[in-house]
Tab-separated table of C-alpha atoms in Angstrom:
chain	number	residue	atom	x	y	z
A	21	MET	CA	0.000	0.000	0.000
A	22	LEU	CA	2.839	2.417	0.787
A	23	LEU	CA	4.322	1.707	-2.639
A	24	ARG	CA	0.987	2.615	-4.227
A	25	LEU	CA	0.945	5.896	-2.304
A	26	LYS	CA	4.481	6.721	-3.413
A	27	ASN	CA	3.570	5.935	-6.997
A	28	GLY	CA	0.711	8.366	-6.536
A	29	LEU	CA	3.190	11.028	-5.473
A	30	LYS	CA	5.214	10.389	-8.585
A	31	ASN	CA	2.110	10.657	-10.774
A	32	PHE	CA	1.145	13.907	-9.039
A	33	LYS	CA	4.524	15.503	-9.736
A	34	GLU	CA	4.834	14.258	-13.309
A	35	VAL	CA	1.211	14.617	-14.463
A	36	THR	CA	-1.098	16.628	-12.181
A	37	TYR	CA	1.460	19.224	-11.105
A	38	LYS	CA	2.749	19.683	-14.642
A	39	LYS	CA	-0.784	20.203	-15.915
A	40	HIS	CA	-1.427	22.969	-13.347
A	41	GLU	CA	2.127	24.153	-12.786
A	42	GLN	CA	1.384	27.867	-13.106
A	43	LEU	CA	-1.524	27.588	-10.684
A	44	TYR	CA	0.630	25.899	-8.047
A	45	GLN	CA	3.339	28.508	-8.478
A	46	ASP	CA	0.774	31.293	-8.086
A	47	LEU	CA	-0.421	29.646	-4.863
A	48	GLU	CA	3.046	29.363	-3.347
A	49	GLN	CA	2.805	32.509	-1.223
A	50	VAL	CA	-0.916	33.141	-0.857
A	51	GLN	CA	-4.296	31.463	-0.785
A	52	ASN	CA	-7.637	33.083	-1.533
A	53	PRO	CA	-10.386	30.469	-1.134
A	54	HIS	CA	-13.957	31.591	-1.708
A	55	THR	CA	-15.573	28.811	0.357
A	56	LEU	CA	-15.208	27.121	3.724
A	57	PHE	CA	-16.283	23.497	3.309
A	58	ILE	CA	-17.051	21.590	6.522
A	59	ALA	CA	-17.267	17.885	5.771
A	60	CYS	CA	-17.160	14.521	7.478
A	61	SER	CA	-13.821	12.725	7.756
A	62	ASP	CA	-15.335	9.747	5.895
A	63	SER	CA	-12.953	8.471	3.212
A	64	ARG	CA	-15.795	8.284	0.668
A	65	VAL	CA	-16.374	12.041	0.806
A	66	ASN	CA	-14.004	14.045	-1.387
A	67	PRO	CA	-14.966	17.754	-1.279
A	68	GLU	CA	-12.673	18.868	-4.099
A	69	ARG	CA	-13.883	16.155	-6.452
A	70	LEU	CA	-17.504	16.650	-5.399
A	71	ILE	CA	-17.596	20.289	-6.515
A	72	GLY	CA	-14.860	20.111	-9.137
A	73	SER	CA	-12.674	22.718	-7.466
A	74	ASN	CA	-9.049	23.566	-8.133
A	75	PRO	CA	-6.345	23.925	-5.470
A	76	GLY	CA	-6.773	27.190	-3.572
A	77	GLU	CA	-10.550	27.446	-4.004
A	78	ILE	CA	-11.875	25.855	-0.825
A	79	PHE	CA	-10.687	25.843	2.769
A	80	THR	CA	-11.673	22.520	4.311
A	81	ILE	CA	-12.498	21.336	7.815
A	82	ARG	CA	-13.107	17.620	8.312
A	83	ASN	CA	-14.224	15.831	11.442
A	84	ILE	CA	-16.547	13.003	12.462
A	85	ALA	CA	-20.117	13.818	11.373
A	86	ASN	CA	-19.206	17.324	10.099
A	87	THR	CA	-19.880	18.990	13.428
A	88	VAL	CA	-19.630	22.603	14.593
A	89	PRO	CA	-19.802	23.406	18.312
A	90	THR	CA	-22.234	26.084	19.414
A	91	TYR	CA	-20.836	29.468	20.395
A	92	GLU	CA	-21.595	28.687	24.054
A	93	VAL	CA	-19.364	25.590	24.081
A	94	SER	CA	-16.843	26.676	21.443
A	95	HIS	CA	-14.018	26.150	23.949
A	96	ASN	CA	-14.659	22.395	23.681
A	97	ASP	CA	-13.319	22.179	20.129
A	98	PHE	CA	-10.526	24.637	19.432
A	99	THR	CA	-9.480	22.742	16.298
A	100	THR	CA	-12.762	23.309	14.468
A	101	VAL	CA	-13.438	26.771	15.872
A	102	SER	CA	-9.956	28.115	15.135
A	103	ALA	CA	-10.217	26.884	11.538
A	104	ILE	CA	-13.604	28.592	11.167
A	105	GLU	CA	-12.190	31.747	12.705
A	106	PHE	CA	-9.237	31.758	10.311
A	107	ALA	CA	-11.439	31.153	7.272
A	108	ILE	CA	-13.886	33.909	8.234
A	109	GLU	CA	-11.593	36.528	9.748
A	110	VAL	CA	-8.384	36.121	7.756
A	111	LEU	CA	-9.255	34.438	4.468
A	112	LYS	CA	-12.585	36.275	4.217
A	113	VAL	CA	-14.450	33.374	2.621
A	114	ARG	CA	-17.812	34.314	1.161
A	115	GLU	CA	-19.575	30.971	1.547
A	116	VAL	CA	-19.732	28.181	4.116
A	117	ILE	CA	-20.963	24.721	3.204
A	118	ILE	CA	-21.724	22.084	5.842
A	119	CYS	CA	-21.891	18.760	4.040
A	120	GLY	CA	-23.249	15.560	5.557
A	121	HIS	CA	-23.541	12.292	3.681
A	122	SER	CA	-25.334	8.963	3.437
A	123	ASN	CA	-24.273	6.029	5.616
A	124	CYS	CA	-22.454	8.346	8.018
A	125	GLY	CA	-20.792	6.256	10.715
A	126	GLY	CA	-20.824	9.081	13.240
A	127	CYS	CA	-24.550	9.672	12.856
A	128	ALA	CA	-25.227	5.941	12.935
A	129	ALA	CA	-23.253	5.564	16.150
A	130	ALA	CA	-25.114	8.473	17.742
A	131	LEU	CA	-28.441	6.986	16.659
A	132	GLU	CA	-27.582	3.597	18.160
A	133	GLY	CA	-26.822	5.183	21.524
A	134	GLN	CA	-23.926	5.975	23.833
A	135	GLU	CA	-23.779	2.476	25.306
A	136	LYS	CA	-22.625	1.061	21.944
A	137	LEU	CA	-19.528	3.260	22.128
A	138	ALA	CA	-18.147	1.937	25.407
A	139	GLN	CA	-14.991	0.690	23.679
A	140	LEU	CA	-14.464	4.062	21.962
A	141	PRO	CA	-14.362	6.539	24.863
A	142	TYR	CA	-13.069	9.497	22.834
A	143	THR	CA	-15.667	8.977	20.120
A	144	GLN	CA	-18.339	8.503	22.781
A	145	GLN	CA	-17.486	11.856	24.322
A	146	TYR	CA	-17.212	13.577	20.949
A	147	LEU	CA	-20.654	12.401	19.804
A	148	LYS	CA	-22.521	13.407	22.965
A	149	PRO	CA	-23.885	16.629	21.415
A	150	LEU	CA	-25.589	14.530	18.716
A	151	GLU	CA	-27.742	12.918	21.393
A	152	LYS	CA	-30.186	15.824	21.035
A	153	VAL	CA	-30.489	15.138	17.307
A	154	LYS	CA	-31.128	11.460	18.018
A	155	VAL	CA	-33.918	12.332	20.453
A	156	LYS	CA	-35.621	14.505	17.820
A	157	VAL	CA	-35.428	11.718	15.245
A	158	GLU	CA	-36.745	9.090	17.646
A	159	HIS	CA	-39.615	11.244	18.883
A	160	SER	CA	-40.723	12.616	15.535
A	161	HIS	CA	-40.090	9.601	13.311
A	162	TYR	CA	-40.414	6.553	15.557
A	163	HIS	CA	-42.560	4.833	12.888
A	164	LYS	CA	-39.867	5.033	10.214
A	165	ASP	CA	-37.694	2.094	9.122
A	166	GLU	CA	-34.032	2.075	10.113
A	167	GLU	CA	-32.768	3.282	6.726
A	168	SER	CA	-35.142	6.238	6.767
A	169	LYS	CA	-34.173	7.054	10.343
A	170	ALA	CA	-30.492	7.025	9.385
A	171	ARG	CA	-31.107	9.458	6.536
A	172	LEU	CA	-33.191	11.705	8.780
A	173	MET	CA	-30.452	11.626	11.393
A	174	GLU	CA	-27.873	12.705	8.827
A	175	GLN	CA	-30.026	15.502	7.441
A	176	MET	CA	-31.200	16.767	10.819
A	177	ASN	CA	-27.571	16.763	11.915
A	178	VAL	CA	-26.696	19.041	8.986
A	179	ILE	CA	-29.484	21.420	10.031
A	180	THR	CA	-28.259	21.326	13.641
A	181	GLN	CA	-24.693	22.154	12.617
A	182	LEU	CA	-25.957	25.029	10.454
A	183	ASN	CA	-27.781	26.428	13.458
A	184	ASN	CA	-24.673	25.937	15.590
A	185	LEU	CA	-22.617	27.902	13.072
A	186	LYS	CA	-25.167	30.707	13.130
A	187	SER	CA	-24.898	30.964	16.907
A	188	TYR	CA	-21.630	32.918	16.508
A	189	PRO	CA	-22.379	36.675	16.703
A	190	HIS	CA	-19.919	37.727	14.003
A	191	ILE	CA	-21.247	35.123	11.582
A	192	GLN	CA	-24.775	36.367	12.272
A	193	GLN	CA	-23.630	39.890	11.418
A	194	LEU	CA	-21.954	38.836	8.170
A	195	ILE	CA	-25.036	36.907	7.064
A	196	ALA	CA	-27.288	39.865	7.914
A	197	LYS	CA	-25.079	42.199	5.848
A	198	GLY	CA	-25.085	39.806	2.888
A	199	GLU	CA	-21.329	39.274	3.147
A	200	LEU	CA	-21.558	35.567	3.931
A	201	GLU	CA	-23.783	32.760	2.654
A	202	VAL	CA	-24.199	29.436	4.447
A	203	GLU	CA	-25.740	26.226	3.128
A	204	GLY	CA	-26.325	22.690	4.346
A	205	TRP	CA	-25.817	19.769	1.965
A	206	HIS	CA	-26.491	16.046	2.133
A	207	TYR	CA	-24.443	13.942	-0.281
A	208	ASP	CA	-25.849	10.562	-1.338
A	209	ILE	CA	-22.831	8.387	-2.052
A	210	LYS	CA	-24.657	5.704	-4.052
A	211	SER	CA	-26.474	8.005	-6.480
A	212	GLY	CA	-24.012	10.893	-6.524
A	213	ASP	CA	-26.851	13.319	-5.825
A	214	VAL	CA	-26.389	16.279	-3.496
A	215	PHE	CA	-29.425	17.617	-1.648
A	216	VAL	CA	-29.433	21.230	-0.448
A	217	TYR	CA	-31.341	22.344	2.629
A	218	ASP	CA	-33.931	24.965	1.709
A	219	GLU	CA	-34.506	27.156	4.748
A	220	THR	CA	-37.736	28.562	3.311
A	221	THR	CA	-39.415	25.149	3.004
A	222	HIS	CA	-37.396	23.403	5.737
A	223	SER	CA	-36.644	20.519	3.406
A	224	PHE	CA	-33.833	19.089	1.296
A	225	CYS	CA	-34.068	19.139	-2.487
A	226	LYS	CA	-31.694	18.131	-5.265
A	227	SER	CA	-29.050	20.721	-5.990
A	228	ASP	CA	-30.229	21.432	-9.549
A	229	GLU	CA	-33.835	21.895	-8.360
A	230	TYR	CA	-32.649	24.186	-5.554
A	231	GLN	CA	-30.671	26.254	-8.045
A	232	ASN	CA	-33.687	26.637	-10.322
A	233	ILE	CA	-35.861	27.780	-7.418
A	234	HIS	CA	-33.362	30.286	-6.054
A	235	GLN	CA	-31.949	31.803	-9.232
């Protein structure tokens, strides 16, 4: 496997880098991304490939279940919060995307309950905030099958993280002034479809349909 990775490095230098050599040289001293992309750490989620971006276009944060702590408990996750702060305050990104996905292990673990994570104490502690999302899913959709519950958990988690992001006063101000846009996405790995959360209808719709509605 290490040999395969090193061959990948060779291919990058000889093919990919050569193809975009001027771009990489332009990026040597400065970056100017337009978007902060908060995604799950899942290996099946590739933000750059998903949106077809070039190096330097998106600033990425990845963690289990694409979470953002609320402003009130921001001190619990300096890694995520400092990256958000840098993207907003220094890089001046104009958009923030929070992207969940199908078959999310973090959401599934939270839905199954804390007791199932006894052998993963760090993960157990990390996922505690998602307990509130689980309760909402269980109370509102107790009649749903397990697959539907999992999807609801993933999508409601995206909505929760959007609300958490908006709990930061400066982000609220930027949104109010029209200087920052935020969106929640749910990526379906099997179909390749991306569903965008529409805050006017409180529902997710396919990205092309969302674009047609909000042009």
